[in-house]
Amino acid sequence: MITMLEAIRQALRDELAGDDKVVLLGQDIGDFGGAFKVTQGLVEEFGEQRVADTPISESAMIGAAIGAAMVGLKPVVEMQFIDFLACGYNQLVNFAGKMRYRWGQGASLVVRGPCGAGVSGSAFHSQSPESTYLCVPGIKVVYPSTAEDAYGLLRSAIQDPDPVLFLEHKFLYRRIKGEVGHQPIPLGKAALRRRGEKLSVITYGASSHTAQEVAEQFGDQVEVIDLRCLQPLDEACLFESVKRTNKVLLYHEAQKTLGMGAELSARISEQLFEYLDGPVVRVAAPDSPVPFSPNLEKAWLPGAEQLAEACRRLLAY
Amino acid sequence: MTGEQLLQAYYFLKLNRALEEQLLKFYMQNKVVGGLYRSLGQEAISVGTAMALEPQDWVAPLIRNVGAFLVRGYRPRDLFTQYMAKATSPTAGRDCNTHFGDIQRGVVAPISMLGAMIPVMVGVGWGSRLQGLDRVGLTYIGDGGTSTGDFHEGLNLASVWKAPMVLVAEHNQFAYSTPTSKQMAITDLVDRAKAYAIPAEIVDGNDLMAVYAATRRALEHARSGRGPYFLECKTMRMRGHAEHDDARYVPAELLEEWRAKDPIDRFSQRLLEEFGFSQEQLSEQDQRVAKLIEEDAEFAERSPYPEGSRSQAQEGVFAS
């Protein structure tokens, strides 16, 4: 059993060892091993050419990764915190995301880093920015919730021919453990975490664990589906579930407005209207920055109680 | 430069200018979709720098670097069809004007956000060196573009990594309507490079041979493992930002002064007076240019627009 953080490191190590085109770029990722120690030991094994420290220049890091990808490398860029990707938005969104469509040249690269709240990281070390990168074309978004998925999905992300944003919930880094295989897990496949008959909770990331805990309270009524990848999206899996249970609750840590839940709600309403026996419900964070003080942050997070209450109401509808 | 190269440079300079004159005709006839961005008066920079590259080097041209595309083997028809949004254009109508490229030709397509090409070309040079490939990445920036974050992040990273990258700054004195004096508190762009310990030199951007020679020095420096190199080519934008812009904010005497320094007039004169070329030899090149422009203009006019199907509009975002 290894932690999710160790699983990510193992995926990086296996890719570096198995493919000499793979290179890592990031701040403090070399001798220091990264702010969270994800890359610890890799520079000793693979050298500072392939595990390259960079200045604090998120835009230049992603830009350089795009150039390196064009000449055949497979760069993996670490954002020290995924919040800082805002400083590299233009390179990822306007350069990497649009190039294949515009002129036929793709960029095989991964931008990965810790996201999410729950550790009193405050407004700039706690965000869940997935919807920002889902509502622009050209970027795949992967968000694992287990050590096994983190390993397998990261390996697939690195070998993917297109830009992938790989989100790692920092709360899970050292809190969850799992048996990790040696095989990549293909992108775009959701996982059925718990079977239920009356209500589908669609979730991903750290919220997947909360959802499974809550579902237990409801016996065999609540089904939990962990999306694992938000782009490409396993629409077939979640549609199949909703058709069976006829009720759906969308649950995530990112803010509610225009979050993943908003998109899924729209798709379900458009395509599964006749299967629904109740309103499509969202449980998500409020539209405010992530607060700092533990009590405030706890109140801000869409937690187990809030989810359980929403499940009760929807089941009774 | 050899005699053959000099004649070739003359050909590309004239082709660059004639191509834009043809584009202007198309523009006046409403056949250009969107704006037309000229490089009038700056042709020696694109042609001189691109000719200095080795075949394995890569270049990322910007909007006023039509000459670099031509030197890299693109034809006038590629620019015509791009500007006219035709299905036969290199991007098949998906993107505009100079927004095209092909890594088989070592040409990286630009995005509109200025400065963005700099980190990317740092990555091209760095990534090539990591694989043991002898390749320098060259790109351009205007005086206005040197105020962007990517310019500074990119140069700093290039210098720290000693990336084989050459940045050619075209100091054409106006960023849209903003003169350099309102853009920065320095006079020479080379001062920006000094902050990153990058060797830099000022070049007469309207002197093709000077541009070529300086670029050869820059490439040699970058190729030898000593890191990036910065060239500031002093020049003047002789038209508005684009053709819709009458550039009334540019003092007439400034244009007058620079008209006398026209890079093609100066180069032609040197070919005739210093290098012993005959007027016939130059006229021969002029005829080649005219013939190609005519042929390609016709091709572009004849070309269809994309069908406009929904699938054509939305496919190709991902590899699969």
CSV table of N, CA and C in Angstrom, one decimal, chain B residues 242-317:
chain,number,residue,atom,x,y,z
B,242,ALA,N,-2.4,48.3,-39.1
B,242,ALA,CA,-2.9,47.5,-40.2
B,242,ALA,C,-3.5,48.5,-41.2
B,243,GLU,N,-4.0,48.0,-42.3
B,243,GLU,CA,-4.4,49.0,-43.4
B,243,GLU,C,-5.6,49.9,-43.0
B,244,HIS,N,-6.3,49.5,-42.0
B,244,HIS,CA,-7.5,50.3,-41.6
B,244,HIS,C,-7.0,51.6,-40.9
B,245,ASP,N,-5.7,51.6,-40.5
B,245,ASP,CA,-5.2,52.6,-39.6
B,245,ASP,C,-4.4,53.6,-40.4
B,246,ASP,N,-4.8,54.8,-40.5
B,246,ASP,CA,-4.1,55.8,-41.3
B,246,ASP,C,-2.8,56.3,-40.6
B,247,ALA,N,-2.6,55.9,-39.4
B,247,ALA,CA,-1.4,56.3,-38.7
B,247,ALA,C,-1.1,57.8,-38.7
B,248,ARG,N,-2.1,58.6,-38.5
B,248,ARG,CA,-1.9,60.0,-38.5
B,248,ARG,C,-1.1,60.5,-37.3
B,249,TYR,N,-0.9,59.6,-36.3
B,249,TYR,CA,-0.1,59.9,-35.2
B,249,TYR,C,1.4,59.9,-35.4
B,250,VAL,N,1.7,59.4,-36.6
B,250,VAL,CA,3.2,59.3,-36.9
B,250,VAL,C,3.6,60.6,-37.6
B,251,PRO,N,4.6,61.3,-37.1
B,251,PRO,CA,5.0,62.6,-37.8
B,251,PRO,C,5.4,62.3,-39.2
B,252,ALA,N,5.0,63.2,-40.1
B,252,ALA,CA,5.3,63.0,-41.5
B,252,ALA,C,6.8,63.0,-41.8
B,253,GLU,N,7.5,63.9,-41.0
B,253,GLU,CA,9.0,64.0,-41.3
B,253,GLU,C,9.7,62.7,-40.9
B,254,LEU,N,9.1,62.0,-40.0
B,254,LEU,CA,9.7,60.7,-39.6
B,254,LEU,C,9.6,59.7,-40.7
B,255,LEU,N,8.5,59.7,-41.3
B,255,LEU,CA,8.3,58.8,-42.4
B,255,LEU,C,9.2,59.2,-43.6
B,256,GLU,N,9.3,60.5,-43.8
B,256,GLU,CA,10.1,61.0,-44.9
B,256,GLU,C,11.6,60.5,-44.7
B,257,GLU,N,12.0,60.7,-43.4
B,257,GLU,CA,13.4,60.3,-43.1
B,257,GLU,C,13.6,58.8,-43.4
B,258,TRP,N,12.7,58.0,-43.1
B,258,TRP,CA,12.9,56.6,-43.2
B,258,TRP,C,12.6,56.1,-44.7
B,259,ARG,N,11.8,56.9,-45.4
B,259,ARG,CA,11.6,56.5,-46.8
B,259,ARG,C,12.9,56.5,-47.6
B,260,ALA,N,13.7,57.4,-47.1
B,260,ALA,CA,15.0,57.6,-47.8
B,260,ALA,C,15.9,56.4,-47.4
B,261,LYS,N,15.6,55.6,-46.4
B,261,LYS,CA,16.4,54.5,-46.0
B,261,LYS,C,15.7,53.2,-46.4
B,262,ASP,N,14.9,53.2,-47.4
B,262,ASP,CA,14.2,52.0,-47.8
B,262,ASP,C,15.1,50.8,-48.0
B,263,PRO,N,14.8,49.7,-47.3
B,263,PRO,CA,15.8,48.6,-47.3
B,263,PRO,C,16.0,48.0,-48.7
B,264,ILE,N,15.0,48.0,-49.6
B,264,ILE,CA,15.1,47.4,-50.9
B,264,ILE,C,15.9,48.3,-51.8
B,265,ASP,N,15.6,49.6,-51.7
B,265,ASP,CA,16.3,50.6,-52.6
B,265,ASP,C,17.8,50.5,-52.2
B,266,ARG,N,18.1,50.5,-50.9
B,266,ARG,CA,19.5,50.5,-50.5
B,266,ARG,C,20.2,49.2,-50.9
B,267,PHE,N,19.5,48.1,-50.8
B,267,PHE,CA,20.1,46.8,-51.1
B,267,PHE,C,20.4,46.7,-52.6
B,268,SER,N,19.4,47.2,-53.4
B,268,SER,CA,19.5,47.1,-54.9
B,268,SER,C,20.7,48.0,-55.3
B,269,GLN,N,20.8,49.1,-54.7
B,269,GLN,CA,21.9,50.1,-55.1
B,269,GLN,C,23.3,49.4,-54.8
B,270,ARG,N,23.3,48.8,-53.6
B,270,ARG,CA,24.6,48.1,-53.3
B,270,ARG,C,24.9,47.0,-54.3
B,271,LEU,N,23.9,46.2,-54.7
B,271,LEU,CA,24.1,45.1,-55.6
B,271,LEU,C,24.7,45.7,-56.9
B,272,LEU,N,24.2,46.8,-57.3
B,272,LEU,CA,24.6,47.4,-58.6
B,272,LEU,C,26.0,48.0,-58.5
B,273,GLU,N,26.1,48.8,-57.4
B,273,GLU,CA,27.3,49.6,-57.3
B,273,GLU,C,28.5,48.9,-56.7
B,274,GLU,N,28.3,48.1,-55.6
B,274,GLU,CA,29.4,47.5,-54.9
B,274,GLU,C,29.7,46.1,-55.4
B,275,PHE,N,28.6,45.4,-55.8
B,275,PHE,CA,28.8,43.9,-56.1
B,275,PHE,C,28.7,43.6,-57.6
B,276,GLY,N,28.7,44.6,-58.4
B,276,GLY,CA,28.8,44.4,-59.8
B,276,GLY,C,27.7,43.7,-60.5
B,277,PHE,N,26.5,43.6,-59.9
B,277,PHE,CA,25.3,43.0,-60.6
B,277,PHE,C,24.8,44.0,-61.6
B,278,SER,N,24.3,43.4,-62.7
B,278,SER,CA,23.7,44.3,-63.8
B,278,SER,C,22.2,44.5,-63.5
B,279,GLN,N,21.7,45.6,-64.1
B,279,GLN,CA,20.3,45.8,-64.1
B,279,GLN,C,19.5,44.7,-64.6
B,280,GLU,N,20.1,44.0,-65.7
B,280,GLU,CA,19.4,42.9,-66.3
B,280,GLU,C,19.2,41.8,-65.3
B,281,GLN,N,20.2,41.5,-64.5
B,281,GLN,CA,20.1,40.4,-63.5
B,281,GLN,C,19.0,40.7,-62.5
B,282,LEU,N,18.9,41.9,-62.1
B,282,LEU,CA,17.9,42.3,-61.2
B,282,LEU,C,16.5,42.2,-61.8
B,283,SER,N,16.4,42.7,-63.0
B,283,SER,CA,15.1,42.7,-63.8
B,283,SER,C,14.7,41.2,-64.0
B,284,GLU,N,15.6,40.4,-64.2
B,284,GLU,CA,15.3,38.9,-64.3
B,284,GLU,C,14.6,38.4,-63.0
B,285,GLN,N,15.1,38.8,-61.9
B,285,GLN,CA,14.5,38.4,-60.6
B,285,GLN,C,13.1,39.1,-60.5
B,286,ASP,N,13.0,40.4,-60.9
B,286,ASP,CA,11.7,41.1,-60.8
B,286,ASP,C,10.7,40.3,-61.6
B,287,GLN,N,11.1,39.8,-62.8
B,287,GLN,CA,10.2,39.1,-63.6
B,287,GLN,C,9.7,37.8,-63.0
B,288,ARG,N,10.7,37.1,-62.4
B,288,ARG,CA,10.3,35.9,-61.6
B,288,ARG,C,9.3,36.2,-60.6
B,289,VAL,N,9.5,37.3,-59.8
B,289,VAL,CA,8.6,37.7,-58.8
B,289,VAL,C,7.2,38.0,-59.4
B,290,ALA,N,7.2,38.7,-60.4
B,290,ALA,CA,5.9,39.1,-61.0
B,290,ALA,C,5.1,37.9,-61.5
B,291,LYS,N,5.8,37.0,-62.1
B,291,LYS,CA,5.2,35.8,-62.6
B,291,LYS,C,4.6,35.0,-61.5
B,292,LEU,N,5.3,34.8,-60.4
B,292,LEU,CA,4.9,34.0,-59.3
B,292,LEU,C,3.7,34.6,-58.6
B,293,ILE,N,3.8,35.9,-58.5
B,293,ILE,CA,2.6,36.7,-57.8
B,293,ILE,C,1.4,36.5,-58.6
B,294,GLU,N,1.5,36.6,-59.9
B,294,GLU,CA,0.4,36.6,-60.8
B,294,GLU,C,-0.3,35.2,-60.8
B,295,GLU,N,0.6,34.2,-60.9
B,295,GLU,CA,0.2,32.8,-60.8
B,295,GLU,C,-0.6,32.5,-59.5
B,296,ASP,N,0.1,32.9,-58.4
B,296,ASP,CA,-0.5,32.6,-57.1
B,296,ASP,C,-1.7,33.4,-56.8
B,297,ALA,N,-1.8,34.6,-57.3
B,297,ALA,CA,-3.0,35.5,-57.0
B,297,ALA,C,-4.1,34.8,-57.7
B,298,GLU,N,-3.9,34.3,-58.9
B,298,GLU,CA,-4.9,33.7,-59.7
B,298,GLU,C,-5.4,32.4,-58.9
B,299,PHE,N,-4.4,31.7,-58.4
B,299,PHE,CA,-4.8,30.4,-57.7
B,299,PHE,C,-5.7,30.8,-56.5
B,300,ALA,N,-5.3,31.8,-55.8
B,300,ALA,CA,-6.0,32.2,-54.6
B,300,ALA,C,-7.5,32.7,-54.9
B,301,GLU,N,-7.6,33.4,-56.0
B,301,GLU,CA,-8.9,33.9,-56.4
B,301,GLU,C,-9.8,32.8,-56.8
B,302,ARG,N,-9.2,31.8,-57.5
B,302,ARG,CA,-9.9,30.6,-58.0
B,302,ARG,C,-10.3,29.7,-56.8
B,303,SER,N,-9.6,29.8,-55.8
B,303,SER,CA,-9.8,28.8,-54.7
B,303,SER,C,-11.1,29.0,-54.0
B,304,PRO,N,-11.7,27.9,-53.6
B,304,PRO,CA,-13.0,27.9,-52.9
B,304,PRO,C,-12.8,28.3,-51.4
B,305,TYR,N,-13.9,28.7,-50.8
B,305,TYR,CA,-14.0,28.9,-49.4
B,305,TYR,C,-14.2,27.5,-48.8
B,306,PRO,N,-14.0,27.3,-47.5
B,306,PRO,CA,-14.4,26.0,-46.9
B,306,PRO,C,-15.9,25.8,-47.1
B,307,GLU,N,-16.3,24.6,-47.2
B,307,GLU,CA,-17.8,24.3,-47.4
B,307,GLU,C,-18.6,24.9,-46.3
B,308,GLY,N,-18.0,25.0,-45.1
B,308,GLY,CA,-18.8,25.5,-44.0
B,308,GLY,C,-19.7,24.5,-43.3
B,309,SER,N,-19.3,23.3,-43.3
B,309,SER,CA,-20.1,22.3,-42.6
B,309,SER,C,-19.8,22.3,-41.1
B,310,ARG,N,-20.7,21.9,-40.3
B,310,ARG,CA,-20.6,21.9,-38.9
B,310,ARG,C,-19.4,21.0,-38.5
B,311,SER,N,-19.3,19.9,-39.1
B,311,SER,CA,-18.2,18.9,-38.7
B,311,SER,C,-16.8,19.6,-39.0
B,312,GLN,N,-16.7,20.2,-40.2
B,312,GLN,CA,-15.4,20.9,-40.5
B,312,GLN,C,-15.1,21.9,-39.5
B,313,ALA,N,-16.1,22.6,-39.0
B,313,ALA,CA,-15.9,23.7,-38.1
B,313,ALA,C,-15.4,23.2,-36.7
B,314,GLN,N,-15.9,22.0,-36.3
B,314,GLN,CA,-15.6,21.6,-34.9
B,314,GLN,C,-14.6,20.4,-34.8
B,315,GLU,N,-14.3,19.8,-35.8
B,315,GLU,CA,-13.4,18.6,-35.7
B,315,GLU,C,-11.9,19.1,-35.6
B,316,GLY,N,-11.1,18.1,-35.0
B,316,GLY,CA,-9.7,18.3,-35.0
B,316,GLY,C,-9.1,19.0,-33.7
B,317,VAL,N,-9.9,19.1,-32.7
B,317,VAL,CA,-9.4,19.8,-31.5
B,317,VAL,C,-8.4,18.8,-30.8
